[in-house]
Amino acid sequence: MARPEINRSGEIEVFVRVVEAGSFSAAARALRMTPSAVSKLIARLEARLGARLISRSTRRLQLTPEGIAFHDSGVRILADMAAAERETAAGAAPRGLLRVNSYVPFGQHRLIPLLPRFLERYPEISVDLVLTDHVIDLMEERADVAIRAGPLGESRLVARKLGQSRTVVVAAPSYLERHGTPRTSADLDRHNRMGFRFSRHIDGWPFVDRAGLSTVVSTTGNALVGDGEAMRLMALAGAGIARLARWHVEQDIAAGRLVPLLEAFNPGDEELTHAVYVGQGKHLPARVRAFLDFLVETVRL
């Protein structure tokens, strides 16, 4: 027997209307349905999701934690659908609030300088920007796009590659004057190797030795930081040795504020940057599609 087609948007609309109306009967009147039809639809939705959304133990409807989360997501989905329909029907330019989350170095050094050009191109879009090096849940934070560095884990998110950059080990001249310059990766045992407070894909710094064999040096030091820009500033202040993406410190190296170290033993690994988002293709809101296309067009790492 063929499985009946699921009208997910219809289910979401009914659920949101029930929550807003405060009862099945009031929602049924607004939707021109019978209360029993609304009740059966909500029960079918809960069965499909495998989670109770509404507590029916009292005369007043009460959302479960899962119901609260699903309602918040549902409101956003319906709003995005309405915006997409308006834009398609009217042939209008992209508009609305665009929520962007970016890791700190990219946000400060690449994204913020580009945003004025983006907002000038799309004057009906407004941007809500948050900078953090911690990986967020896009749905929970209601972010449209997140810019992330490093390899991507398994997820239902869609990713567009923005670029890649070699990594480099650096230190300030003031640090090297006090502690000397390491000549091999083994020399790093005598140096302060700064690390990050969040987990990294590789637990340490990879190198190759003179025979071409790979080795990893741990980041044992007296400084842990929460984002890449803080790491750069610590290195500039002479606090220790850091390992960062080359694009992030290129100007500091050119100006002599930071010195590349152990380049002969650099394995040449690269740090990738992606824009990740929920949904794909024609289902993307116009404001999100415009932003992604703009990033691909303008970002250089």
Short mmCIF file of C-alpha atoms in Angstrom, two decimals:
data_model
loop_
_atom_site.label_atom_id
_atom_site.label_comp_id
_atom_site.label_asym_id
_atom_site.label_seq_id
_atom_site.Cartn_x
_atom_site.Cartn_y
_atom_site.Cartn_z
CA MET A 1 0.00 0.00 0.00
CA ALA A 2 1.41 3.39 -0.98
CA ARG A 3 2.31 5.67 1.89
CA PRO A 4 0.21 8.87 1.93
CA GLU A 5 2.11 12.02 1.07
CA ILE A 6 2.99 14.13 4.12
CA ASN A 7 2.07 17.82 3.98
CA ARG A 8 4.74 19.04 6.38
CA SER A 9 4.08 22.74 5.87
CA GLY A 10 0.39 22.16 6.53
CA GLU A 11 1.15 20.27 9.73
CA ILE A 12 3.44 23.04 10.91
CA GLU A 13 0.84 25.70 10.16
CA VAL A 14 -1.86 23.83 12.10
CA PHE A 15 0.46 23.21 15.06
CA VAL A 16 1.54 26.86 15.22
CA ARG A 17 -2.09 28.00 14.96
CA VAL A 18 -3.08 25.67 17.85
CA VAL A 19 -0.32 27.12 20.03
CA GLU A 20 -1.23 30.70 19.17
CA ALA A 21 -4.97 30.13 19.61
CA GLY A 22 -4.53 28.25 22.87
CA SER A 23 -6.94 25.43 22.03
CA PHE A 24 -7.85 22.92 19.35
CA SER A 25 -11.34 24.33 18.95
CA ALA A 26 -10.18 27.93 18.49
CA ALA A 27 -7.57 26.83 15.96
CA ALA A 28 -10.16 24.71 14.15
CA ARG A 29 -12.47 27.72 13.78
CA ALA A 30 -9.66 29.87 12.41
CA LEU A 31 -8.60 27.16 9.97
CA ARG A 32 -12.18 26.14 9.06
CA MET A 33 -11.57 22.60 10.23
CA THR A 34 -13.29 20.42 12.79
CA PRO A 35 -11.69 20.11 16.25
CA SER A 36 -11.39 16.35 15.75
CA ALA A 37 -9.50 16.87 12.47
CA VAL A 38 -7.08 19.25 14.18
CA SER A 39 -6.59 16.84 17.07
CA LYS A 40 -5.93 13.92 14.70
CA LEU A 41 -3.44 15.98 12.69
CA ILE A 42 -1.48 16.94 15.82
CA ALA A 43 -1.50 13.32 17.00
CA ARG A 44 -0.25 12.19 13.58
CA LEU A 45 2.50 14.83 13.69
CA GLU A 46 3.62 13.69 17.16
CA ALA A 47 3.62 10.05 16.03
CA ARG A 48 5.76 10.88 13.00
CA LEU A 49 8.21 12.92 15.09
CA GLY A 50 8.26 10.38 17.89
CA ALA A 51 7.84 13.12 20.49
CA ARG A 52 5.01 14.59 22.54
CA LEU A 53 4.57 18.25 21.61
CA ILE A 54 1.53 19.22 23.67
CA SER A 55 0.63 18.09 27.16
CA ARG A 56 -3.09 17.31 27.42
CA SER A 57 -3.17 16.57 31.15
CA THR A 58 -4.92 19.85 31.96
CA ARG A 59 -7.75 21.86 30.43
CA ARG A 60 -5.19 24.38 29.22
CA LEU A 61 -2.73 23.41 26.48
CA GLN A 62 0.85 23.25 27.66
CA LEU A 63 3.86 22.75 25.39
CA THR A 64 6.53 20.20 26.21
CA PRO A 65 10.20 21.21 25.78
CA GLU A 66 10.11 19.47 22.39
CA GLY A 67 6.93 21.37 21.55
CA ILE A 68 8.53 24.71 22.42
CA ALA A 69 11.51 23.99 20.17
CA PHE A 70 9.29 22.75 17.33
CA HIS A 71 7.03 25.82 17.64
CA ASP A 72 10.01 28.21 17.45
CA SER A 73 11.34 26.42 14.38
CA GLY A 74 7.87 26.27 12.84
CA VAL A 75 7.31 30.01 13.20
CA ARG A 76 10.62 30.68 11.48
CA ILE A 77 9.89 28.20 8.67
CA LEU A 78 6.47 29.72 7.99
CA ALA A 79 7.95 33.22 7.98
CA ASP A 80 10.65 32.15 5.51
CA MET A 81 8.04 30.50 3.28
CA ALA A 82 5.91 33.63 3.32
CA ALA A 83 8.90 35.81 2.51
CA ALA A 84 9.94 33.51 -0.34
CA GLU A 85 6.42 33.58 -1.79
CA ARG A 86 6.27 37.37 -1.59
CA GLU A 87 9.63 37.74 -3.27
CA THR A 88 8.77 35.25 -6.01
CA ALA A 89 5.32 36.68 -6.65
CA ALA A 90 6.47 40.29 -6.75
CA GLY A 91 9.88 39.71 -8.32
CA ALA A 92 11.26 41.82 -5.47
CA ALA A 93 14.87 42.22 -4.43
CA PRO A 94 16.10 40.11 -1.46
CA ARG A 95 14.92 41.58 1.81
CA GLY A 96 14.52 40.84 5.50
CA LEU A 97 16.71 40.06 8.50
CA LEU A 98 19.79 37.94 7.78
CA ARG A 99 21.29 36.25 10.85
CA VAL A 100 24.98 35.43 10.40
CA ASN A 101 27.36 33.63 12.77
CA SER A 102 31.09 33.69 12.02
CA TYR A 103 34.29 32.51 13.65
CA VAL A 104 36.06 35.54 15.06
CA PRO A 105 39.11 36.03 12.78
CA PHE A 106 37.07 35.72 9.59
CA GLY A 107 34.39 38.03 10.97
CA GLN A 108 36.83 40.75 11.99
CA HIS A 109 39.30 40.61 9.11
CA ARG A 110 37.17 39.52 6.15
CA LEU A 111 33.44 39.73 6.73
CA ILE A 112 33.04 43.07 8.50
CA PRO A 113 35.06 44.96 5.85
CA LEU A 114 32.83 43.42 3.14
CA LEU A 115 29.45 43.98 4.79
CA PRO A 116 29.07 47.65 3.79
CA ARG A 117 29.34 46.63 0.13
CA PHE A 118 26.78 43.84 0.66
CA LEU A 119 24.31 46.13 2.43
CA GLU A 120 24.73 48.77 -0.25
CA ARG A 121 23.97 46.18 -2.92
CA TYR A 122 20.94 44.86 -1.02
CA PRO A 123 19.50 47.85 0.89
CA GLU A 124 16.40 45.92 1.96
CA ILE A 125 18.44 43.34 3.88
CA SER A 126 19.53 43.96 7.47
CA VAL A 127 22.26 41.86 9.13
CA ASP A 128 22.42 40.46 12.66
CA LEU A 129 26.06 39.39 13.10
CA VAL A 130 27.51 37.29 15.95
CA LEU A 131 31.21 36.40 16.18
CA THR A 132 32.32 33.28 18.06
CA ASP A 133 34.78 30.45 17.46
CA HIS A 134 32.45 27.95 19.16
CA VAL A 135 30.32 25.79 16.88
CA ILE A 136 26.65 26.69 17.26
CA ASP A 137 23.39 24.93 16.43
CA LEU A 138 21.95 27.00 13.58
CA MET A 139 18.35 26.10 14.38
CA GLU A 140 18.74 26.77 18.10
CA GLU A 141 20.46 30.12 17.50
CA ARG A 142 18.14 30.96 14.57
CA ALA A 143 21.12 31.67 12.35
CA ASP A 144 20.70 31.69 8.58
CA VAL A 145 24.38 31.21 7.77
CA ALA A 146 27.42 30.22 9.84
CA ILE A 147 31.03 30.67 8.69
CA ARG A 148 33.19 27.87 10.03
CA ALA A 149 36.88 27.01 9.84
CA GLY A 150 38.38 23.55 9.65
CA PRO A 151 36.95 20.20 8.55
CA LEU A 152 33.19 19.78 8.76
CA GLY A 153 31.60 17.00 10.76
CA GLU A 154 28.64 14.91 9.67
CA SER A 155 25.45 16.95 9.71
CA ARG A 156 22.34 17.82 7.71
CA LEU A 157 23.76 21.25 6.94
CA VAL A 158 24.72 22.30 3.43
CA ALA A 159 28.19 23.82 2.94
CA ARG A 160 29.74 26.13 0.37
CA LYS A 161 33.50 26.39 0.35
CA LEU A 162 34.83 29.94 0.61
CA GLY A 163 38.55 29.19 0.47
CA GLN A 164 41.52 27.61 2.19
CA SER A 165 44.83 28.76 3.63
CA ARG A 166 48.04 27.09 4.78
CA THR A 167 48.70 27.14 8.49
CA VAL A 168 51.85 28.68 9.93
CA VAL A 169 53.63 28.65 13.30
CA VAL A 170 54.52 32.19 14.40
CA ALA A 171 55.95 34.19 17.27
CA ALA A 172 56.73 37.85 17.91
CA PRO A 173 60.32 39.10 17.69
CA SER A 174 60.09 40.11 21.37
CA TYR A 175 59.33 36.51 22.37
CA LEU A 176 62.16 35.11 20.24
CA GLU A 177 64.62 37.61 21.70
CA ARG A 178 63.82 36.36 25.21
CA HIS A 179 63.55 32.63 24.52
CA GLY A 180 65.47 31.96 21.32
CA THR A 181 64.29 30.67 17.94
CA PRO A 182 63.38 26.97 17.60
CA ARG A 183 65.22 25.27 14.74
CA THR A 184 63.42 21.91 14.81
CA SER A 185 60.05 20.73 16.11
CA ALA A 186 61.88 19.06 19.02
CA ASP A 187 63.08 22.51 20.13
CA LEU A 188 59.45 23.45 20.82
CA ASP A 189 59.62 21.44 24.05
CA ARG A 190 61.48 24.43 25.52
CA HIS A 191 58.90 26.96 24.35
CA ASN A 192 55.45 28.15 25.39
CA ARG A 193 53.00 26.71 22.85
CA MET A 194 49.63 28.41 23.18
CA GLY A 195 46.42 26.45 22.63
CA PHE A 196 42.66 26.81 22.24
CA ARG A 197 40.04 26.13 24.88
CA PHE A 198 37.78 24.36 22.38
CA SER A 199 38.53 21.01 20.75
CA ARG A 200 40.53 21.01 17.51
CA HIS A 201 40.46 18.45 14.70
CA ILE A 202 44.14 17.69 15.37
CA ASP A 203 45.23 17.61 19.02
CA GLY A 204 48.57 19.32 18.48
CA TRP A 205 50.71 20.83 15.73
CA PRO A 206 51.69 18.55 12.82
CA PHE A 207 55.19 18.66 11.33
CA VAL A 208 57.36 16.56 9.04
CA ASP A 209 60.93 15.71 9.98
CA ARG A 210 63.98 15.79 7.72
CA ALA A 211 63.17 12.26 6.54
CA GLY A 212 59.64 13.31 5.58
CA LEU A 213 57.98 11.43 8.45
CA SER A 214 55.01 13.01 10.20
CA THR A 215 55.06 14.03 13.84
CA VAL A 216 52.68 15.96 16.10
CA VAL A 217 53.76 18.34 18.87
CA SER A 218 51.30 18.93 21.69
CA THR A 219 50.19 22.47 22.58
CA THR A 220 51.42 22.43 26.16
CA GLY A 221 51.71 25.99 27.43
CA ASN A 222 50.49 28.46 30.00
CA ALA A 223 47.89 30.19 27.78
CA LEU A 224 44.56 28.94 26.44
CA VAL A 225 42.29 31.21 24.41
CA GLY A 226 38.74 30.97 23.08
CA ASP A 227 39.17 32.29 19.55
CA GLY A 228 41.76 32.76 16.81
CA GLU A 229 41.91 36.54 17.05
CA ALA A 230 42.72 36.35 20.76
CA MET A 231 45.48 33.87 19.86
CA ARG A 232 46.90 36.31 17.31
CA LEU A 233 46.88 39.17 19.83
CA MET A 234 48.59 36.99 22.45
CA ALA A 235 51.30 36.12 19.93
CA LEU A 236 51.76 39.78 18.99
CA ALA A 237 52.15 40.62 22.68
CA GLY A 238 55.00 38.09 22.96
CA ALA A 239 53.14 35.62 25.18
CA GLY A 240 54.22 32.54 23.25
CA ILE A 241 54.18 30.64 19.96
CA ALA A 242 50.94 30.23 18.02
CA ARG A 243 49.76 28.23 15.01
CA LEU A 244 47.23 30.06 12.82
CA ALA A 245 45.95 30.26 9.27
CA ARG A 246 48.41 32.12 7.05
CA TRP A 247 45.77 34.58 5.77
CA HIS A 248 45.03 35.58 9.36
CA VAL A 249 48.61 36.72 10.08
CA GLU A 250 49.84 37.59 6.58
CA GLN A 251 49.94 41.34 7.26
CA ASP A 252 51.68 40.83 10.61
CA ILE A 253 54.35 38.71 8.92
CA ALA A 254 54.82 41.26 6.13
CA ALA A 255 55.20 44.05 8.72
CA GLY A 256 57.64 42.06 10.85
CA ARG A 257 55.30 41.90 13.84
CA LEU A 258 55.29 38.09 13.66
CA VAL A 259 57.97 35.70 12.41
CA PRO A 260 57.16 32.37 10.69
CA LEU A 261 58.89 29.43 12.38
CA LEU A 262 59.91 25.94 11.23
CA GLU A 263 58.65 26.45 7.67
CA ALA A 264 61.04 23.74 6.44
CA PHE A 265 59.06 21.27 8.56
CA ASN A 266 55.59 22.62 7.70
CA PRO A 267 53.53 19.72 6.25
CA GLY A 268 51.56 22.17 4.10
CA ASP A 269 48.19 21.33 5.61
CA GLU A 270 45.44 23.83 4.92
CA GLU A 271 42.57 25.23 6.97
CA LEU A 272 39.31 25.34 5.02
CA THR A 273 36.56 27.90 5.48
CA HIS A 274 32.93 27.10 4.65
CA ALA A 275 29.60 28.85 4.82
CA VAL A 276 27.06 26.38 6.21
CA TYR A 277 23.30 26.71 6.20
CA VAL A 278 20.02 24.78 6.39
CA GLY A 279 18.23 23.94 3.15
CA GLN A 280 19.40 24.13 -0.40
CA GLY A 281 18.66 25.22 -3.95
CA LYS A 282 15.33 26.79 -4.73
CA HIS A 283 14.14 26.45 -1.14
CA LEU A 284 16.65 28.99 0.16
CA PRO A 285 15.26 32.42 1.12
CA ALA A 286 16.44 35.03 -1.37
CA ARG A 287 18.36 36.93 1.31
CA VAL A 288 20.39 33.81 2.18
CA ARG A 289 21.08 32.95 -1.45
CA ALA A 290 22.20 36.52 -2.14
CA PHE A 291 24.58 36.46 0.85
CA LEU A 292 26.11 33.11 -0.10
CA ASP A 293 26.67 34.22 -3.69
CA PHE A 294 28.22 37.46 -2.42
CA LEU A 295 30.65 35.58 -0.17
CA VAL A 296 31.77 33.25 -2.97
CA GLU A 297 32.26 36.29 -5.21
CA THR A 298 34.22 38.47 -2.80
CA VAL A 299 36.04 36.39 -0.18
CA ARG A 300 39.74 35.80 -0.77
CA LEU A 301 41.78 33.75 1.70
#
